[in-house]
PDB file of C-alpha atoms in Angstrom:
ATOM      1  CA  UNK A  40      12.537 -18.849  10.237  1.00  0.00           C
ATOM      2  CA  UNK A  41       9.506 -19.729   7.842  1.00  0.00           C
ATOM      3  CA  UNK A  42       9.195 -18.392   4.357  1.00  0.00           C
ATOM      4  CA  UNK A  43       5.847 -17.022   3.498  1.00  0.00           C
ATOM      5  CA  UNK A  44       4.561 -15.263   0.274  1.00  0.00           C
ATOM      6  CA  UNK A  45       3.068 -12.111   0.173  1.00  0.00           C
ATOM      7  CA  UNK A  46      -0.460 -13.935   0.161  1.00  0.00           C
ATOM      8  CA  UNK A  47       0.535 -16.250   2.862  1.00  0.00           C
ATOM      9  CA  UNK A  48       1.529 -13.226   5.006  1.00  0.00           C
ATOM     10  CA  UNK A  49      -1.638 -11.333   4.764  1.00  0.00           C
ATOM     11  CA  UNK A  50      -3.634 -14.508   5.095  1.00  0.00           C
ATOM     12  CA  UNK A  51      -1.432 -15.147   8.415  1.00  0.00           C
ATOM     13  CA  UNK A  52      -2.230 -11.614   9.494  1.00  0.00           C
ATOM     14  CA  UNK A  53      -5.913 -12.069   9.233  1.00  0.00           C
ATOM     15  CA  UNK A  54      -6.000 -15.736  10.693  1.00  0.00           C
ATOM     16  CA  UNK A  55      -3.811 -14.675  13.693  1.00  0.00           C
ATOM     17  CA  UNK A  56      -5.924 -11.697  14.727  1.00  0.00           C
ATOM     18  CA  UNK A  57      -9.504 -13.861  14.457  1.00  0.00           C
ATOM     19  CA  UNK A  58      -8.004 -16.546  16.540  1.00  0.00           C
ATOM     20  CA  UNK A  59      -7.015 -14.244  18.976  1.00  0.00           C
ATOM     21  CA  UNK A  60     -10.153 -11.739  19.015  1.00  0.00           C
ATOM     22  CA  UNK A  61     -13.705 -12.737  18.131  1.00  0.00           C
ATOM     23  CA  UNK A  62     -14.679  -9.287  17.108  1.00  0.00           C
ATOM     24  CA  UNK A  63     -12.503  -9.622  14.079  1.00  0.00           C
ATOM     25  CA  UNK A  64     -14.125 -10.751  10.735  1.00  0.00           C
ATOM     26  CA  UNK A  65     -13.616 -10.555   7.220  1.00  0.00           C
ATOM     27  CA  UNK A  66     -16.205  -9.830   4.303  1.00  0.00           C
ATOM     28  CA  UNK A  67     -16.200  -9.184   0.490  1.00  0.00           C
ATOM     29  CA  UNK A  68     -17.166 -10.776  -2.693  1.00  0.00           C
ATOM     30  CA  UNK A  69     -16.574 -14.271  -3.371  1.00  0.00           C
ATOM     31  CA  UNK A  70     -13.845 -14.627  -0.197  1.00  0.00           C
ATOM     32  CA  UNK A  71     -15.291 -17.666   1.673  1.00  0.00           C
ATOM     33  CA  UNK A  72     -15.350 -21.077  -0.494  1.00  0.00           C
ATOM     34  CA  UNK A  73     -13.551 -18.908  -3.602  1.00  0.00           C
ATOM     35  CA  UNK A  74     -10.827 -17.863  -1.703  1.00  0.00           C
ATOM     36  CA  UNK A  75     -11.449 -14.442  -2.838  1.00  0.00           C
ATOM     37  CA  UNK A  76     -10.381 -13.288  -6.537  1.00  0.00           C
ATOM     38  CA  UNK A  77      -6.464 -13.267  -5.485  1.00  0.00           C
ATOM     39  CA  UNK A  78      -6.844 -16.504  -3.261  1.00  0.00           C
ATOM     40  CA  UNK A  79      -5.922 -14.639  -0.091  1.00  0.00           C
ATOM     41  CA  UNK A  80      -8.580 -15.871   2.180  1.00  0.00           C
ATOM     42  CA  UNK A  81      -8.435 -19.326   0.784  1.00  0.00           C
ATOM     43  CA  UNK A  82      -9.085 -22.099   3.679  1.00  0.00           C
ATOM     44  CA  UNK A  83     -10.297 -19.607   5.881  1.00  0.00           C
ATOM     45  CA  UNK A  84     -14.045 -20.543   6.011  1.00  0.00           C
ATOM     46  CA  UNK A  85     -12.972 -24.152   6.801  1.00  0.00           C
ATOM     47  CA  UNK A  86     -11.437 -22.852  10.137  1.00  0.00           C
ATOM     48  CA  UNK A  87     -13.377 -19.590  10.899  1.00  0.00           C
ATOM     49  CA  UNK A  88     -16.991 -20.523   9.140  1.00  0.00           C
ATOM     50  CA  UNK A  89     -19.393 -18.238   7.221  1.00  0.00           C
ATOM     51  CA  UNK A  90     -20.250 -15.746  10.159  1.00  0.00           C
ATOM     52  CA  UNK A  91     -16.540 -14.699  10.205  1.00  0.00           C
ATOM     53  CA  UNK A  92     -15.595 -15.169   6.306  1.00  0.00           C
ATOM     54  CA  UNK A  93     -18.585 -13.546   4.970  1.00  0.00           C
ATOM     55  CA  UNK A  94     -19.808 -13.595   1.430  1.00  0.00           C
ATOM     56  CA  UNK A  95     -21.585 -10.129   0.375  1.00  0.00           C
ATOM     57  CA  UNK A  96     -23.361  -9.115  -2.624  1.00  0.00           C
ATOM     58  CA  UNK A  97     -21.739  -7.221  -5.340  1.00  0.00           C
ATOM     59  CA  UNK A  98     -21.883  -3.863  -3.719  1.00  0.00           C
ATOM     60  CA  UNK A  99     -19.193  -1.896  -2.523  1.00  0.00           C
ATOM     61  CA  UNK A 100     -20.896   1.007  -1.057  1.00  0.00           C
ATOM     62  CA  UNK A 101     -22.967  -1.653   1.047  1.00  0.00           C
ATOM     63  CA  UNK A 102     -20.227  -4.003   2.154  1.00  0.00           C
ATOM     64  CA  UNK A 103     -18.235  -0.620   3.054  1.00  0.00           C
ATOM     65  CA  UNK A 104     -21.148   0.922   4.893  1.00  0.00           C
ATOM     66  CA  UNK A 105     -21.899  -2.397   6.912  1.00  0.00           C
ATOM     67  CA  UNK A 106     -18.085  -2.563   8.152  1.00  0.00           C
ATOM     68  CA  UNK A 107     -18.185   1.031   9.205  1.00  0.00           C
ATOM     69  CA  UNK A 108     -21.616  -0.084  11.461  1.00  0.00           C
ATOM     70  CA  UNK A 109     -19.776  -2.636  12.807  1.00  0.00           C
ATOM     71  CA  UNK A 110     -16.751  -1.181  13.984  1.00  0.00           C
ATOM     72  CA  UNK A 111     -18.937   1.344  15.538  1.00  0.00           C
ATOM     73  CA  UNK A 112     -20.318  -1.358  17.239  1.00  0.00           C
ATOM     74  CA  UNK A 113     -16.891  -2.296  18.488  1.00  0.00           C
ATOM     75  CA  UNK A 114     -16.232  -4.885  16.219  1.00  0.00           C
ATOM     76  CA  UNK A 115     -12.773  -5.056  14.278  1.00  0.00           C
ATOM     77  CA  UNK A 116     -14.019  -5.686  10.416  1.00  0.00           C
ATOM     78  CA  UNK A 117     -11.569  -6.008   7.539  1.00  0.00           C
ATOM     79  CA  UNK A 118     -13.700  -5.231   4.166  1.00  0.00           C
ATOM     80  CA  UNK A 119     -12.194  -6.949   1.064  1.00  0.00           C
ATOM     81  CA  UNK A 120     -12.864  -4.409  -1.977  1.00  0.00           C
ATOM     82  CA  UNK A 121     -11.745  -6.667  -4.886  1.00  0.00           C
ATOM     83  CA  UNK A 122     -10.052  -4.268  -7.057  1.00  0.00           C
ATOM     84  CA  UNK A 123      -9.107  -0.806  -5.772  1.00  0.00           C
ATOM     85  CA  UNK A 124     -10.828   0.623  -8.812  1.00  0.00           C
ATOM     86  CA  UNK A 125     -14.264  -0.310  -7.182  1.00  0.00           C
ATOM     87  CA  UNK A 126     -13.152   1.937  -4.437  1.00  0.00           C
ATOM     88  CA  UNK A 127     -14.772   4.418  -6.517  1.00  0.00           C
ATOM     89  CA  UNK A 128     -18.172   3.023  -5.702  1.00  0.00           C
ATOM     90  CA  UNK A 129     -17.773   3.317  -1.970  1.00  0.00           C
ATOM     91  CA  UNK A 130     -16.314   6.744  -2.059  1.00  0.00           C
ATOM     92  CA  UNK A 131     -19.093   8.307  -0.157  1.00  0.00           C
ATOM     93  CA  UNK A 132     -18.939   5.757   2.920  1.00  0.00           C
ATOM     94  CA  UNK A 133     -15.217   5.992   3.160  1.00  0.00           C
ATOM     95  CA  UNK A 134     -14.713   9.900   2.494  1.00  0.00           C
ATOM     96  CA  UNK A 135     -17.981  11.252   4.151  1.00  0.00           C
ATOM     97  CA  UNK A 136     -18.751   8.496   6.951  1.00  0.00           C
ATOM     98  CA  UNK A 137     -15.444   6.400   7.946  1.00  0.00           C
ATOM     99  CA  UNK A 138     -13.378   9.207   7.924  1.00  0.00           C
ATOM    100  CA  UNK A 139     -15.529  11.558   9.633  1.00  0.00           C
ATOM    101  CA  UNK A 140     -17.270  10.110  12.374  1.00  0.00           C
ATOM    102  CA  UNK A 141     -14.552  10.096  15.078  1.00  0.00           C
ATOM    103  CA  UNK A 142     -14.119  13.679  14.610  1.00  0.00           C
ATOM    104  CA  UNK A 143     -17.604  14.794  14.376  1.00  0.00           C
ATOM    105  CA  UNK A 144     -18.625  12.729  17.459  1.00  0.00           C
ATOM    106  CA  UNK A 145     -15.784  14.600  19.323  1.00  0.00           C
ATOM    107  CA  UNK A 146     -14.198  10.989  19.789  1.00  0.00           C
ATOM    108  CA  UNK A 147     -16.903   9.207  21.316  1.00  0.00           C
ATOM    109  CA  UNK A 148     -17.403   6.969  18.244  1.00  0.00           C
ATOM    110  CA  UNK A 149     -14.291   4.943  16.844  1.00  0.00           C
ATOM    111  CA  UNK A 150     -14.195   3.331  13.696  1.00  0.00           C
ATOM    112  CA  UNK A 151     -11.612   0.537  13.505  1.00  0.00           C
ATOM    113  CA  UNK A 152     -12.153  -0.774   9.995  1.00  0.00           C
ATOM    114  CA  UNK A 153      -9.706  -1.886   7.675  1.00  0.00           C
ATOM    115  CA  UNK A 154     -10.360  -1.810   4.237  1.00  0.00           C
ATOM    116  CA  UNK A 155      -7.989  -4.541   2.069  1.00  0.00           C
ATOM    117  CA  UNK A 156      -7.785  -3.729  -1.655  1.00  0.00           C
ATOM    118  CA  UNK A 157      -5.310  -4.998  -4.521  1.00  0.00           C
ATOM    119  CA  UNK A 158      -4.473  -3.957  -7.922  1.00  0.00           C
ATOM    120  CA  UNK A 159      -1.749  -2.740 -10.376  1.00  0.00           C
ATOM    121  CA  UNK A 160      -0.672  -3.496 -13.634  1.00  0.00           C
ATOM    122  CA  UNK A 161       1.038  -6.352 -14.934  1.00  0.00           C
ATOM    123  CA  UNK A 162      -1.482  -9.045 -16.315  1.00  0.00           C
ATOM    124  CA  UNK A 163      -3.311  -6.972 -18.853  1.00  0.00           C
ATOM    125  CA  UNK A 164      -6.292  -6.505 -16.625  1.00  0.00           C
ATOM    126  CA  UNK A 165      -7.509  -3.067 -18.733  1.00  0.00           C
ATOM    127  CA  UNK A 166      -8.356  -0.001 -17.532  1.00  0.00           C
ATOM    128  CA  UNK A 167     -11.040  -0.341 -14.951  1.00  0.00           C
ATOM    129  CA  UNK A 168      -9.245  -2.957 -13.008  1.00  0.00           C
ATOM    130  CA  UNK A 169      -5.660  -1.580 -12.594  1.00  0.00           C
ATOM    131  CA  UNK A 170      -5.904   1.807 -11.328  1.00  0.00           C
ATOM    132  CA  UNK A 171      -3.495   2.707  -8.884  1.00  0.00           C
ATOM    133  CA  UNK A 172      -5.252   5.058  -6.719  1.00  0.00           C
ATOM    134  CA  UNK A 173      -3.622   5.426  -3.457  1.00  0.00           C
ATOM    135  CA  UNK A 174      -3.368   9.213  -3.519  1.00  0.00           C
ATOM    136  CA  UNK A 175      -7.105   9.996  -3.512  1.00  0.00           C
ATOM    137  CA  UNK A 176      -7.079   8.714   0.184  1.00  0.00           C
ATOM    138  CA  UNK A 177      -4.053  10.253   1.156  1.00  0.00           C
ATOM    139  CA  UNK A 178      -5.770  13.503   0.654  1.00  0.00           C
ATOM    140  CA  UNK A 179      -8.885  12.796   3.404  1.00  0.00           C
ATOM    141  CA  UNK A 180      -8.305  13.703   6.898  1.00  0.00           C
ATOM    142  CA  UNK A 181      -9.342  10.913   9.279  1.00  0.00           C
ATOM    143  CA  UNK A 182      -8.047   7.856   6.831  1.00  0.00           C
ATOM    144  CA  UNK A 183      -4.934   6.077   7.588  1.00  0.00           C
ATOM    145  CA  UNK A 184      -3.149   4.507   4.070  1.00  0.00           C
ATOM    146  CA  UNK A 185      -0.901   1.946   4.190  1.00  0.00           C
ATOM    147  CA  UNK A 186       1.089  -0.058   1.239  1.00  0.00           C
ATOM    148  CA  UNK A 187       3.223  -2.643   2.026  1.00  0.00           C
ATOM    149  CA  UNK A 188       6.059  -4.333  -0.426  1.00  0.00           C
ATOM    150  CA  UNK A 189       7.235  -7.270   1.127  1.00  0.00           C
ATOM    151  CA  UNK A 190       5.447 -10.359   2.966  1.00  0.00           C
ATOM    152  CA  UNK A 191       7.025  -9.448   6.656  1.00  0.00           C
ATOM    153  CA  UNK A 192       5.966  -5.660   6.109  1.00  0.00           C
ATOM    154  CA  UNK A 193       2.307  -6.726   4.885  1.00  0.00           C
ATOM    155  CA  UNK A 194       1.865  -9.292   7.994  1.00  0.00           C
ATOM    156  CA  UNK A 195       3.103  -6.749  10.105  1.00  0.00           C
ATOM    157  CA  UNK A 196       1.004  -3.561   9.280  1.00  0.00           C
ATOM    158  CA  UNK A 197      -1.880  -5.425   8.412  1.00  0.00           C
ATOM    159  CA  UNK A 198      -2.259  -6.501  12.149  1.00  0.00           C
ATOM    160  CA  UNK A 199      -1.525  -3.221  13.236  1.00  0.00           C
ATOM    161  CA  UNK A 200      -4.225  -1.916  10.749  1.00  0.00           C
ATOM    162  CA  UNK A 201      -6.719  -4.532  12.447  1.00  0.00           C
ATOM    163  CA  UNK A 202      -6.038  -2.895  15.742  1.00  0.00           C
ATOM    164  CA  UNK A 203      -5.944   0.743  14.834  1.00  0.00           C
ATOM    165  CA  UNK A 204      -9.121   2.395  16.177  1.00  0.00           C
ATOM    166  CA  UNK A 205      -9.165   4.454  12.648  1.00  0.00           C
ATOM    167  CA  UNK A 206     -10.353   3.314   9.445  1.00  0.00           C
ATOM    168  CA  UNK A 207      -7.264   2.124   7.224  1.00  0.00           C
ATOM    169  CA  UNK A 208      -7.065   1.775   3.768  1.00  0.00           C
ATOM    170  CA  UNK A 209      -4.732  -1.354   3.197  1.00  0.00           C
ATOM    171  CA  UNK A 210      -3.237  -1.246  -0.325  1.00  0.00           C
ATOM    172  CA  UNK A 211      -1.751  -4.353  -1.490  1.00  0.00           C
ATOM    173  CA  UNK A 212       0.107  -4.960  -5.199  1.00  0.00           C
ATOM    174  CA  UNK A 213      -1.660  -7.917  -7.128  1.00  0.00           C
ATOM    175  CA  UNK A 214       1.817  -9.100  -8.990  1.00  0.00           C
ATOM    176  CA  UNK A 215       3.911  -9.477  -5.179  1.00  0.00           C
ATOM    177  CA  UNK A 216       1.294 -12.045  -3.915  1.00  0.00           C
ATOM    178  CA  UNK A 217       3.552 -14.684  -5.093  1.00  0.00           C
ATOM    179  CA  UNK A 218       7.021 -12.735  -3.791  1.00  0.00           C
ATOM    180  CA  UNK A 219       8.251 -15.127  -1.149  1.00  0.00           C
ATOM    181  CA  UNK A 220      10.743 -14.101   1.740  1.00  0.00           C
ATOM    182  CA  UNK A 221      11.642 -15.158   5.248  1.00  0.00           C
ATOM    183  CA  UNK A 222       9.954 -13.964   8.087  1.00  0.00           C
ATOM    184  CA  UNK A 223       9.873 -14.080  11.886  1.00  0.00           C
ATOM    185  CA  UNK A 224       8.261 -16.901  13.623  1.00  0.00           C
ATOM    186  CA  UNK A 225       6.347 -14.749  15.586  1.00  0.00           C
ATOM    187  CA  UNK A 226       4.075 -12.128  13.957  1.00  0.00           C
ATOM    188  CA  UNK A 227       5.696  -8.590  14.820  1.00  0.00           C
ATOM    189  CA  UNK A 228       3.368  -5.626  14.580  1.00  0.00           C
ATOM    190  CA  UNK A 229       4.898  -2.806  12.637  1.00  0.00           C
ATOM    191  CA  UNK A 230       3.912   0.551  14.191  1.00  0.00           C
ATOM    192  CA  UNK A 231       1.581   2.281  11.406  1.00  0.00           C
ATOM    193  CA  UNK A 232       3.623   5.710  10.451  1.00  0.00           C
ATOM    194  CA  UNK A 233       6.998   4.182  10.192  1.00  0.00           C
ATOM    195  CA  UNK A 234       9.338   3.945   7.376  1.00  0.00           C
ATOM    196  CA  UNK A 235      11.930   1.444   6.110  1.00  0.00           C
ATOM    197  CA  UNK A 236      15.246   1.822   4.336  1.00  0.00           C
ATOM    198  CA  UNK A 237      15.129  -1.425   1.844  1.00  0.00           C
ATOM    199  CA  UNK A 238      19.019  -0.550   0.860  1.00  0.00           C
ATOM    200  CA  UNK A 239      21.571   1.528   2.308  1.00  0.00           C
ATOM    201  CA  UNK A 240      23.213   4.371  -0.138  1.00  0.00           C
ATOM    202  CA  UNK A 241      24.900   7.375  -0.041  1.00  0.00           C
ATOM    203  CA  UNK A 242      24.292   9.347  -3.774  1.00  0.00           C
ATOM    204  CA  UNK A 243      20.565   9.278  -4.076  1.00  0.00           C
ATOM    205  CA  UNK A 244      17.422   8.439  -2.161  1.00  0.00           C
ATOM    206  CA  UNK A 245      14.823   6.583  -4.316  1.00  0.00           C
ATOM    207  CA  UNK A 246      11.466   6.911  -2.382  1.00  0.00           C
ATOM    208  CA  UNK A 247       9.164   3.832  -3.619  1.00  0.00           C
ATOM    209  CA  UNK A 248       5.777   1.954  -3.178  1.00  0.00           C
ATOM    210  CA  UNK A 249       4.668  -1.094  -3.790  1.00  0.00           C
ATOM    211  CA  UNK A 250       5.853  -2.648  -6.816  1.00  0.00           C
ATOM    212  CA  UNK A 251       8.345  -0.186  -7.776  1.00  0.00           C
ATOM    213  CA  UNK A 252      10.196  -0.640  -4.505  1.00  0.00           C
ATOM    214  CA  UNK A 253      11.679  -3.841  -6.246  1.00  0.00           C
ATOM    215  CA  UNK A 254      11.812  -2.174  -9.414  1.00  0.00           C
ATOM    216  CA  UNK A 255      13.780   0.354  -7.431  1.00  0.00           C
ATOM    217  CA  UNK A 256      15.766  -1.993  -5.733  1.00  0.00           C
ATOM    218  CA  UNK A 257      16.553  -3.520  -9.118  1.00  0.00           C
ATOM    219  CA  UNK A 258      17.729  -0.142 -10.567  1.00  0.00           C
ATOM    220  CA  UNK A 259      19.977   0.343  -7.415  1.00  0.00           C
ATOM    221  CA  UNK A 260      21.838  -2.770  -8.437  1.00  0.00           C
ATOM    222  CA  UNK A 261      22.461  -1.529 -11.890  1.00  0.00           C
ATOM    223  CA  UNK A 262      23.678   1.979 -10.888  1.00  0.00           C
ATOM    224  CA  UNK A 263      25.776   0.151  -8.170  1.00  0.00           C
ATOM    225  CA  UNK A 264      27.808  -1.372 -11.312  1.00  0.00           C
ATOM    226  CA  UNK A 265      28.227   2.367 -12.659  1.00  0.00           C
ATOM    227  CA  UNK A 266      29.515   3.227  -9.330  1.00  0.00           C
ATOM    228  CA  UNK A 267      26.460   4.975  -8.315  1.00  0.00           C
ATOM    229  CA  UNK A 268      25.159   4.422  -4.609  1.00  0.00           C
ATOM    230  CA  UNK A 269      21.236   4.176  -4.237  1.00  0.00           C
ATOM    231  CA  UNK A 270      19.265   4.196  -1.149  1.00  0.00           C
ATOM    232  CA  UNK A 271      16.001   2.684  -1.500  1.00  0.00           C
ATOM    233  CA  UNK A 272      13.527   4.458   1.067  1.00  0.00           C
ATOM    234  CA  UNK A 273      10.198   2.533   1.430  1.00  0.00           C
ATOM    235  CA  UNK A 274       7.311   4.683   3.262  1.00  0.00           C
ATOM    236  CA  UNK A 275       5.165   1.934   3.774  1.00  0.00           C
ATOM    237  CA  UNK A 276       2.454   4.033   5.106  1.00  0.00           C
ATOM    238  CA  UNK A 277       1.632   6.897   3.221  1.00  0.00           C
ATOM    239  CA  UNK A 278      -0.687   8.285   5.790  1.00  0.00           C
ATOM    240  CA  UNK A 279       0.833   9.457   8.521  1.00  0.00           C
ATOM    241  CA  UNK A 280       4.009   9.694   6.636  1.00  0.00           C
ATOM    242  CA  UNK A 281       7.256   9.109   8.331  1.00  0.00           C
ATOM    243  CA  UNK A 282       8.865  12.523   7.756  1.00  0.00           C
ATOM    244  CA  UNK A 283      11.492  12.597   9.973  1.00  0.00           C
ATOM    245  CA  UNK A 284      12.983   9.430   8.176  1.00  0.00           C
ATOM    246  CA  UNK A 285      12.454  10.730   4.918  1.00  0.00           C
ATOM    247  CA  UNK A 286      14.312  13.999   5.565  1.00  0.00           C
ATOM    248  CA  UNK A 287      17.334  12.279   7.288  1.00  0.00           C
ATOM    249  CA  UNK A 288      17.524  10.280   4.022  1.00  0.00           C
ATOM    250  CA  UNK A 289      17.417  12.889   1.908  1.00  0.00           C
ATOM    251  CA  UNK A 290      20.383  14.740   4.307  1.00  0.00           C
ATOM    252  CA  UNK A 291      22.612  11.794   3.539  1.00  0.00           C
ATOM    253  CA  UNK A 292      22.100  11.549  -0.211  1.00  0.00           C
ATOM    254  CA  UNK A 293      21.246  15.053  -1.221  1.00  0.00           C
ATOM    255  CA  UNK A 294      19.141  13.528  -4.480  1.00  0.00           C
ATOM    256  CA  UNK A 295      15.733  12.278  -4.312  1.00  0.00           C
ATOM    257  CA  UNK A 296      14.092  10.475  -6.950  1.00  0.00           C
ATOM    258  CA  UNK A 297      10.232   9.095  -6.242  1.00  0.00           C
ATOM    259  CA  UNK A 298       8.768   5.984  -8.115  1.00  0.00           C
ATOM    260  CA  UNK A 299       5.547   5.002  -7.872  1.00  0.00           C
ATOM    261  CA  UNK A 300       3.092   2.849 -10.361  1.00  0.00           C
ATOM    262  CA  UNK A 301       0.368   5.658 -10.307  1.00  0.00           C
ATOM    263  CA  UNK A 302       0.351   8.210 -12.936  1.00  0.00           C
ATOM    264  CA  UNK A 303       2.693  11.097 -12.126  1.00  0.00           C
ATOM    265  CA  UNK A 304       0.376  13.696 -12.568  1.00  0.00           C
ATOM    266  CA  UNK A 305      -1.133  14.192  -8.755  1.00  0.00           C
ATOM    267  CA  UNK A 306       0.497  11.243  -7.543  1.00  0.00           C
ATOM    268  CA  UNK A 307       1.776  10.613  -4.252  1.00  0.00           C
ATOM    269  CA  UNK A 308       5.258  11.497  -5.407  1.00  0.00           C
ATOM    270  CA  UNK A 309       4.149  15.239  -5.577  1.00  0.00           C
ATOM    271  CA  UNK A 310       3.436  15.324  -1.791  1.00  0.00           C
ATOM    272  CA  UNK A 311       7.006  13.456  -1.299  1.00  0.00           C
ATOM    273  CA  UNK A 312       8.671  16.306  -3.347  1.00  0.00           C
ATOM    274  CA  UNK A 313       6.657  19.172  -1.732  1.00  0.00           C
ATOM    275  CA  UNK A 314       7.758  18.027   1.472  1.00  0.00           C
ATOM    276  CA  UNK A 315      11.208  17.468   0.586  1.00  0.00           C
ATOM    277  CA  UNK A 316      11.330  20.900  -1.342  1.00  0.00           C
ATOM    278  CA  UNK A 317       9.478  22.567   2.294  1.00  0.00           C
ATOM    279  CA  UNK A 318      11.914  20.463   5.002  1.00  0.00           C
ATOM    280  CA  UNK A 319      15.526  19.604   3.114  1.00  0.00           C
ATOM    281  CA  UNK A 320      15.570  21.939   0.531  1.00  0.00           C
ATOM    282  CA  UNK A 321      18.968  23.122   1.492  1.00  0.00           C
ATOM    283  CA  UNK A 322      20.281  20.078   1.409  1.00  0.00           C
ATOM    284  CA  UNK A 323      19.295  19.250  -2.456  1.00  0.00           C
ATOM    285  CA  UNK A 324      21.918  19.342  -5.328  1.00  0.00           C
ATOM    286  CA  UNK A 325      19.484  18.618  -7.735  1.00  0.00           C
ATOM    287  CA  UNK A 326      15.720  19.033  -8.393  1.00  0.00           C
ATOM    288  CA  UNK A 327      13.638  16.105  -7.143  1.00  0.00           C
ATOM    289  CA  UNK A 328      12.918  13.327 -10.061  1.00  0.00           C
ATOM    290  CA  UNK A 329       9.611  11.698 -10.495  1.00  0.00           C
ATOM    291  CA  UNK A 330       8.828   8.400 -12.166  1.00  0.00           C
ATOM    292  CA  UNK A 331       5.344   7.445 -12.565  1.00  0.00           C
ATOM    293  CA  UNK A 332       2.663   6.049 -15.058  1.00  0.00           C
ATOM    294  CA  UNK A 333       2.206   7.738 -18.219  1.00  0.00           C
ATOM    295  CA  UNK A 334      -1.059   9.789 -17.787  1.00  0.00           C
ATOM    296  CA  UNK A 335      -3.350   7.594 -19.747  1.00  0.00           C
ATOM    297  CA  UNK A 336      -6.042   4.534 -19.038  1.00  0.00           C
ATOM    298  CA  UNK A 337      -4.270   1.697 -18.430  1.00  0.00           C
ATOM    299  CA  UNK A 338      -4.334  -0.348 -21.933  1.00  0.00           C
ATOM    300  CA  UNK A 339      -5.452  -3.888 -22.418  1.00  0.00           C
ATOM    301  CA  UNK A 340      -2.615  -4.925 -24.798  1.00  0.00           C
ATOM    302  CA  UNK A 341       0.111  -6.218 -22.792  1.00  0.00           C
ATOM    303  CA  UNK A 342       3.009  -4.371 -24.799  1.00  0.00           C
ATOM    304  CA  UNK A 343       0.973  -1.096 -24.199  1.00  0.00           C
ATOM    305  CA  UNK A 344       0.536  -1.679 -20.687  1.00  0.00           C
ATOM    306  CA  UNK A 345       4.329  -2.218 -20.401  1.00  0.00           C
ATOM    307  CA  UNK A 346       4.801   0.992 -22.106  1.00  0.00           C
ATOM    308  CA  UNK A 347       2.542   2.685 -19.767  1.00  0.00           C
ATOM    309  CA  UNK A 348       3.553   1.776 -16.306  1.00  0.00           C
ATOM    310  CA  UNK A 349       7.240   2.318 -15.265  1.00  0.00           C
ATOM    311  CA  UNK A 350       9.653  -0.087 -14.614  1.00  0.00           C
ATOM    312  CA  UNK A 351      13.479  -0.444 -13.345  1.00  0.00           C
ATOM    313  CA  UNK A 352      15.111   0.889 -16.773  1.00  0.00           C
ATOM    314  CA  UNK A 353      13.097   3.985 -15.826  1.00  0.00           C
ATOM    315  CA  UNK A 354      14.184   4.460 -12.044  1.00  0.00           C
ATOM    316  CA  UNK A 355      17.746   3.733 -13.257  1.00  0.00           C
ATOM    317  CA  UNK A 356      17.168   6.860 -16.086  1.00  0.00           C
ATOM    318  CA  UNK A 357      15.957   9.184 -13.168  1.00  0.00           C
ATOM    319  CA  UNK A 358      18.524   7.900 -11.117  1.00  0.00           C
ATOM    320  CA  UNK A 359      21.358   8.876 -13.843  1.00  0.00           C
ATOM    321  CA  UNK A 360      19.723  12.091 -14.412  1.00  0.00           C
ATOM    322  CA  UNK A 361      19.651  13.438 -10.880  1.00  0.00           C
ATOM    323  CA  UNK A 362      23.397  12.295 -10.454  1.00  0.00           C
ATOM    324  CA  UNK A 363      24.424  14.453 -13.717  1.00  0.00           C
ATOM    325  CA  UNK A 364      23.002  17.671 -12.406  1.00  0.00           C
ATOM    326  CA  UNK A 365      24.814  17.540  -8.971  1.00  0.00           C
TER     327      UNK A 365
END
């Protein structure tokens, strides 16, 4: 099995889709000669040329709008929005256009558009370049939302996103790009809407997304040394959510911690807590614990950035709190 980084896995999925289907192309700011701000599309210009690896003006609303038009005409565009903070600029196109056309046309139109974007803390980018905004898009009917945490998952899910006939917002975390693991020789598509248990456990379920999956795994290892068995449940797809798998995990462990880098208030973890409360309340031995960033813009200073966002120690503390209450 080859070893790929998260960055290489994204590039591999894009490249294989483009080799297989001439209707797939990528466009975004500085993605051609520069290879994108995170180097994901580096080298792809040489293979596919400027018609299919297209640099765009600095106008997110125009980039996404052009992607919607191409998708409605039968192509499968992949739009890269350089930072997820900049999705705000294209919100009208995403929320009122891409998400609505299939419904409002009675199914006559399809919008097979993938919007790749990245963000997150860990390198002091400041308050306008590191927000985690996935919860905004989970709230919009007509969109699918994916947030993969490993090279294998990002490769298989990106392939599925490209070949989905609905618009998909595809989140990546910048600190994961260098993460490496062995992946199958052949790209294996992963169904959108299928969660993954990253670690089996019996005392508490930690639901984690993105970077916090790895913080949760580190916390689970520390908890194990204290006799606490932690299951780490990674939704991978935030919308649609694999509710059956989530409920099964909760019924097994009877306790839940939700961990994400986005601010806790109204974050994706609030929805997880609500679903658990509605569908697995009788199996809970303690309230759902939530771990997320403090309710503040992300500071530029490294020490303050570290203070605002959650880490494995915060997940471990939440694990201990919920176990102590049972």
